XYZ file of N, CA and C in Angstrom:
372
model
N 25.871 -6.425 -4.574
C 25.474 -5.355 -5.461
C 24.270 -5.783 -6.320
N 24.349 -6.972 -6.884
C 23.283 -7.463 -7.742
C 22.015 -7.742 -6.944
N 22.161 -8.275 -5.737
C 21.001 -8.562 -4.886
C 20.331 -7.263 -4.469
N 21.108 -6.242 -4.192
C 20.556 -4.955 -3.789
C 19.738 -4.340 -4.927
N 20.219 -4.481 -6.164
C 19.494 -3.969 -7.317
C 18.179 -4.714 -7.506
N 18.208 -6.027 -7.325
C 16.987 -6.826 -7.440
C 15.996 -6.421 -6.358
N 16.486 -6.178 -5.147
C 15.611 -5.771 -4.040
C 14.915 -4.453 -4.358
N 15.670 -3.483 -4.867
C 15.078 -2.184 -5.185
C 14.060 -2.298 -6.317
N 14.346 -3.131 -7.320
C 13.390 -3.328 -8.405
C 12.121 -4.002 -7.907
N 12.277 -4.986 -7.025
C 11.102 -5.675 -6.471
C 10.238 -4.710 -5.673
N 10.868 -3.890 -4.852
C 10.099 -2.944 -4.049
C 9.381 -1.935 -4.930
N 10.032 -1.469 -5.990
C 9.413 -0.496 -6.872
C 8.229 -1.113 -7.619
N 8.415 -2.319 -8.166
C 7.334 -2.975 -8.889
C 6.192 -3.354 -7.967
N 6.528 -3.813 -6.775
C 5.509 -4.195 -5.806
C 4.640 -3.001 -5.452
N 5.255 -1.899 -5.134
C 4.499 -0.718 -4.748
C 3.664 -0.163 -5.878
N 4.219 -0.122 -7.069
C 3.480 0.490 -8.164
C 2.297 -0.373 -8.597
N 2.450 -1.695 -8.631
C 1.335 -2.546 -9.063
C 0.224 -2.548 -8.028
N 0.581 -2.671 -6.767
C -0.440 -2.683 -5.716
C -1.171 -1.350 -5.642
N -0.445 -0.262 -5.761
C -1.067 1.065 -5.722
C -1.965 1.276 -6.940
N -1.544 0.802 -8.105
C -2.357 0.948 -9.312
C -3.666 0.176 -9.199
N -3.584 -1.059 -8.733
C -4.792 -1.871 -8.609
C -5.717 -1.288 -7.543
N -5.165 -0.858 -6.437
C -6.005 -0.244 -5.401
C -6.568 1.088 -5.875
N -5.821 1.783 -6.732
C -6.333 3.016 -7.323
C -7.520 2.777 -8.237
N -7.633 1.584 -8.778
C -8.811 1.219 -9.568
C -9.937 0.682 -8.686
N -9.574 -0.083 -7.674
C -10.584 -0.741 -6.837
C -11.326 0.236 -5.931
N -10.643 1.211 -5.398
C -11.286 2.138 -4.456
C -12.363 2.989 -5.136
N -12.095 3.629 -6.283
C -13.194 4.377 -6.931
C -14.347 3.479 -7.376
N -14.036 2.264 -7.835
C -15.094 1.327 -8.233
C -15.971 0.998 -7.032
N -15.358 0.708 -5.911
C -16.125 0.363 -4.710
C -16.925 1.550 -4.196
N -16.348 2.739 -4.253
C -17.084 3.926 -3.801
C -18.261 4.225 -4.726
N -18.088 4.000 -6.014
C -19.200 4.182 -6.952
C -20.322 3.202 -6.653
N -19.985 1.945 -6.397
C -20.999 0.957 -6.042
C -21.678 1.301 -4.721
N -20.919 1.878 -3.789
C -21.499 2.308 -2.521
C -22.543 3.393 -2.744
N -22.234 4.365 -3.583
C -23.175 5.454 -3.855
C -24.423 4.917 -4.571
N -24.225 4.026 -5.540
C -25.366 3.455 -6.260
C -26.241 2.631 -5.321
N -25.618 1.819 -4.471
C -26.385 1.005 -3.524
C -27.112 1.859 -2.495
N -26.445 2.896 -1.994
C -27.095 3.779 -1.027
C -28.270 4.515 -1.673
N -28.102 4.947 -2.892
C -29.198 5.603 -3.612
C -30.363 4.640 -3.791
N -30.059 3.389 -4.132
C -31.113 2.385 -4.323
C -31.858 2.102 -3.027
N -31.140 2.081 -1.920
C -31.784 1.798 -0.638
C -32.658 2.971 -0.194
N -32.144 4.186 -0.307
C -32.910 5.339 0.170
C -34.083 5.676 -0.737
N -33.957 5.468 -2.011
C -35.042 5.733 -2.952
C -35.995 4.538 -3.021
N -35.540 3.395 -2.577
C -36.288 2.129 -2.610
C -36.610 1.719 -4.050
N -35.614 1.888 -4.889
C -35.748 1.521 -6.294
C -34.521 0.688 -6.669
N -34.682 -0.617 -6.669
C -33.576 -1.502 -7.000
C -33.357 -1.539 -8.502
N -32.094 -1.628 -8.936
C -31.850 -1.714 -10.381
C -32.303 -3.073 -10.910
N -33.287 -3.069 -11.772
C -33.855 -4.299 -12.315
C -33.384 -4.581 -13.734
N -32.461 -3.811 -14.228
C -31.997 -4.010 -15.588
C -30.818 -4.977 -15.584
N -30.927 -6.062 -16.349
C -29.851 -7.052 -16.364
C -28.512 -6.501 -16.870
N -28.549 -5.510 -17.742
C -27.292 -4.950 -18.256
C -26.497 -4.247 -17.153
N -27.193 -3.559 -16.268
C -26.503 -2.876 -15.172
C -25.846 -3.895 -14.247
N -26.582 -4.946 -13.909
C -26.028 -5.987 -13.044
C -24.879 -6.707 -13.741
N -24.980 -6.909 -15.055
C -23.913 -7.564 -15.803
C -22.638 -6.725 -15.792
N -22.767 -5.418 -15.936
C -21.605 -4.532 -15.874
C -20.972 -4.590 -14.484
N -21.796 -4.622 -13.455
C -21.287 -4.709 -12.088
C -20.560 -6.043 -11.875
N -21.143 -7.132 -12.379
C -20.517 -8.457 -12.231
C -19.176 -8.494 -12.952
N -19.144 -8.014 -14.187
C -17.892 -8.033 -14.946
C -16.835 -7.132 -14.310
N -17.240 -5.957 -13.844
C -16.294 -5.072 -13.166
C -15.743 -5.681 -11.892
N -16.618 -6.313 -11.108
C -16.159 -6.968 -9.889
C -15.234 -8.146 -10.187
N -15.552 -8.923 -11.215
C -14.695 -10.062 -11.561
C -13.315 -9.613 -12.027
N -13.272 -8.612 -12.889
C -11.982 -8.121 -13.374
C -11.158 -7.564 -12.221
N -11.784 -6.749 -11.390
C -11.046 -6.182 -10.261
C -10.649 -7.238 -9.240
N -11.472 -8.254 -9.051
C -11.096 -9.284 -8.079
C -9.880 -10.068 -8.558
N -9.780 -10.344 -9.860
C -8.591 -11.042 -10.348
C -7.358 -10.147 -10.321
N -7.525 -8.860 -10.585
C -6.397 -7.934 -10.448
C -5.950 -7.833 -8.995
N -6.915 -7.808 -8.084
C -6.574 -7.753 -6.663
C -5.885 -9.030 -6.201
N -6.306 -10.172 -6.721
C -5.640 -11.431 -6.375
C -4.191 -11.420 -6.854
N -3.968 -10.928 -8.058
C -2.600 -10.856 -8.580
C -1.745 -9.901 -7.756
N -2.315 -8.763 -7.369
C -1.564 -7.798 -6.561
C -1.273 -8.353 -5.171
N -2.236 -9.022 -4.565
C -2.023 -9.602 -3.241
C -0.985 -10.711 -3.296
N -1.039 -11.526 -4.325
C -0.069 -12.617 -4.450
C 1.340 -12.094 -4.697
N 1.466 -11.076 -5.519
C 2.797 -10.522 -5.768
C 3.345 -9.837 -4.520
N 2.488 -9.164 -3.780
C 2.934 -8.534 -2.544
C 3.399 -9.575 -1.537
N 2.636 -10.652 -1.406
C 3.011 -11.708 -0.465
C 4.302 -12.397 -0.886
N 4.486 -12.635 -2.173
C 5.698 -13.326 -2.615
C 6.942 -12.456 -2.443
N 6.846 -11.175 -2.753
C 8.003 -10.292 -2.571
C 8.306 -10.120 -1.086
N 7.284 -10.055 -0.267
C 7.501 -9.957 1.174
C 8.204 -11.199 1.693
N 7.788 -12.354 1.225
C 8.433 -13.597 1.632
C 9.875 -13.647 1.138
N 10.106 -13.194 -0.085
C 11.454 -13.164 -0.639
C 12.360 -12.248 0.172
N 11.880 -11.058 0.496
C 12.686 -10.123 1.282
C 12.894 -10.620 2.710
N 11.896 -11.263 3.269
C 12.011 -11.777 4.636
C 13.009 -12.923 4.707
N 13.006 -13.797 3.689
C 13.943 -14.921 3.668
C 15.365 -14.487 3.363
N 15.527 -13.328 2.724
C 16.862 -12.849 2.376
C 17.638 -12.406 3.609
N 16.947 -12.107 4.669
C 17.628 -11.718 5.896
C 17.286 -10.309 6.317
N 17.742 -9.974 7.492
C 17.436 -8.659 8.061
C 18.122 -7.518 7.317
N 19.235 -7.789 6.638
C 19.939 -6.704 5.958
C 19.155 -6.180 4.747
N 18.244 -6.987 4.207
C 17.474 -6.562 3.038
C 16.074 -6.073 3.392
N 15.630 -6.365 4.576
C 14.272 -5.995 4.945
C 14.281 -5.432 6.361
N 14.074 -4.138 6.471
C 13.984 -3.530 7.800
C 12.738 -4.049 8.514
N 12.742 -3.978 9.818
C 11.631 -4.541 10.606
C 10.302 -3.885 10.249
N 10.272 -2.586 10.144
C 9.022 -1.891 9.806
C 8.594 -2.135 8.370
N 9.567 -2.263 7.464
C 9.260 -2.447 6.060
C 8.590 -3.797 5.809
N 9.135 -4.854 6.389
C 8.540 -6.188 6.193
C 7.152 -6.264 6.821
N 6.974 -5.670 7.982
C 5.654 -5.720 8.617
C 4.632 -4.910 7.809
N 5.048 -3.820 7.196
C 4.137 -3.046 6.344
C 3.736 -3.839 5.104
N 4.704 -4.521 4.492
C 4.394 -5.342 3.319
C 3.471 -6.497 3.686
N 3.693 -7.108 4.847
C 2.824 -8.200 5.280
C 1.412 -7.697 5.531
N 1.281 -6.539 6.143
C -0.038 -5.946 6.368
C -0.704 -5.589 5.045
N 0.068 -5.068 4.099
C -0.483 -4.745 2.775
C -0.977 -5.998 2.071
N -0.225 -7.067 2.172
C -0.640 -8.326 1.537
C -1.908 -8.858 2.187
N -1.991 -8.798 3.515
C -3.189 -9.287 4.210
C -4.417 -8.461 3.843
N -4.274 -7.154 3.798
C -5.403 -6.298 3.431
C -5.791 -6.483 1.965
N -4.814 -6.735 1.097
C -5.133 -6.977 -0.315
C -5.877 -8.297 -0.479
N -5.499 -9.326 0.286
C -6.243 -10.588 0.230
C -7.657 -10.413 0.779
N -7.821 -9.617 1.828
C -9.153 -9.339 2.367
C -10.003 -8.599 1.331
N -9.423 -7.613 0.679
C -10.130 -6.853 -0.358
C -10.509 -7.764 -1.518
N -9.610 -8.669 -1.903
C -9.914 -9.621 -2.970
C -11.071 -10.533 -2.599
N -11.059 -11.046 -1.377
C -12.122 -11.973 -0.988
C -13.484 -11.281 -0.964
N -13.535 -10.047 -0.501
C -14.801 -9.316 -0.476
C -15.270 -8.962 -1.892
N -14.345 -8.572 -2.745
C -14.708 -8.248 -4.127
C -15.176 -9.485 -4.880
N -14.519 -10.602 -4.662
C -14.929 -11.836 -5.325
C -16.282 -12.316 -4.811
N -16.519 -12.173 -3.502
C -17.822 -12.540 -2.943
C -18.929 -11.658 -3.517
N -18.635 -10.383 -3.698
C -19.614 -9.470 -4.294
C -19.935 -9.867 -5.732
N -18.911 -10.218 -6.485
C -19.163 -10.609 -7.877
C -19.943 -11.917 -7.953
N -19.663 -12.862 -7.076
C -20.420 -14.118 -7.073
C -21.874 -13.892 -6.649
N -22.084 -13.016 -5.673
C -23.446 -12.703 -5.249
C -24.228 -12.050 -6.379
N -23.613 -11.102 -7.073
C -24.293 -10.438 -8.186
C -24.502 -11.383 -9.359
N -23.578 -12.303 -9.565
C -23.761 -13.305 -10.607
C -24.936 -14.222 -10.276
N -25.115 -14.531 -8.993
C -26.247 -15.333 -8.546
C -27.559 -14.564 -8.712
N -27.494 -13.242 -8.531
C -28.672 -12.392 -8.649
C -29.100 -12.180 -10.099
N -28.163 -12.249 -11.026
C -28.424 -11.924 -12.434
C -29.528 -12.751 -13.075
N -29.590 -14.082 -12.924
C -30.662 -14.829 -13.594
C -32.068 -14.547 -13.052
N -32.164 -14.012 -11.851
C -33.478 -13.755 -11.285
C -34.121 -12.470 -11.834
N -33.398 -11.710 -12.611
C -33.971 -10.451 -13.146
C -34.772 -10.668 -14.373
């Protein structure tokens, strides 16, 4: 009974935190996509250090949030997988593992973007 309650709480917290962080990361990334596409088509790169600084700080904050979400997803998936088949259905564990892998991929790309922009900042 107690293990079942812990499992349900873990699944609820896991889903809500990952969805919240991805709900922040997706609009941020789409906004950067629109700004970058506008810069490429207009051929006018943003040369203001404040704009690049905001982008760097936003990417850094989101990359650390994404790392926390990916790590929590992976740990809960491992916990449910080690608990046995009665606590983790076959499709459920594979979905959590895929979510953790995609969250780590999203984190690595976001962190690489922030490091690239941080490298670009002193040249402005």
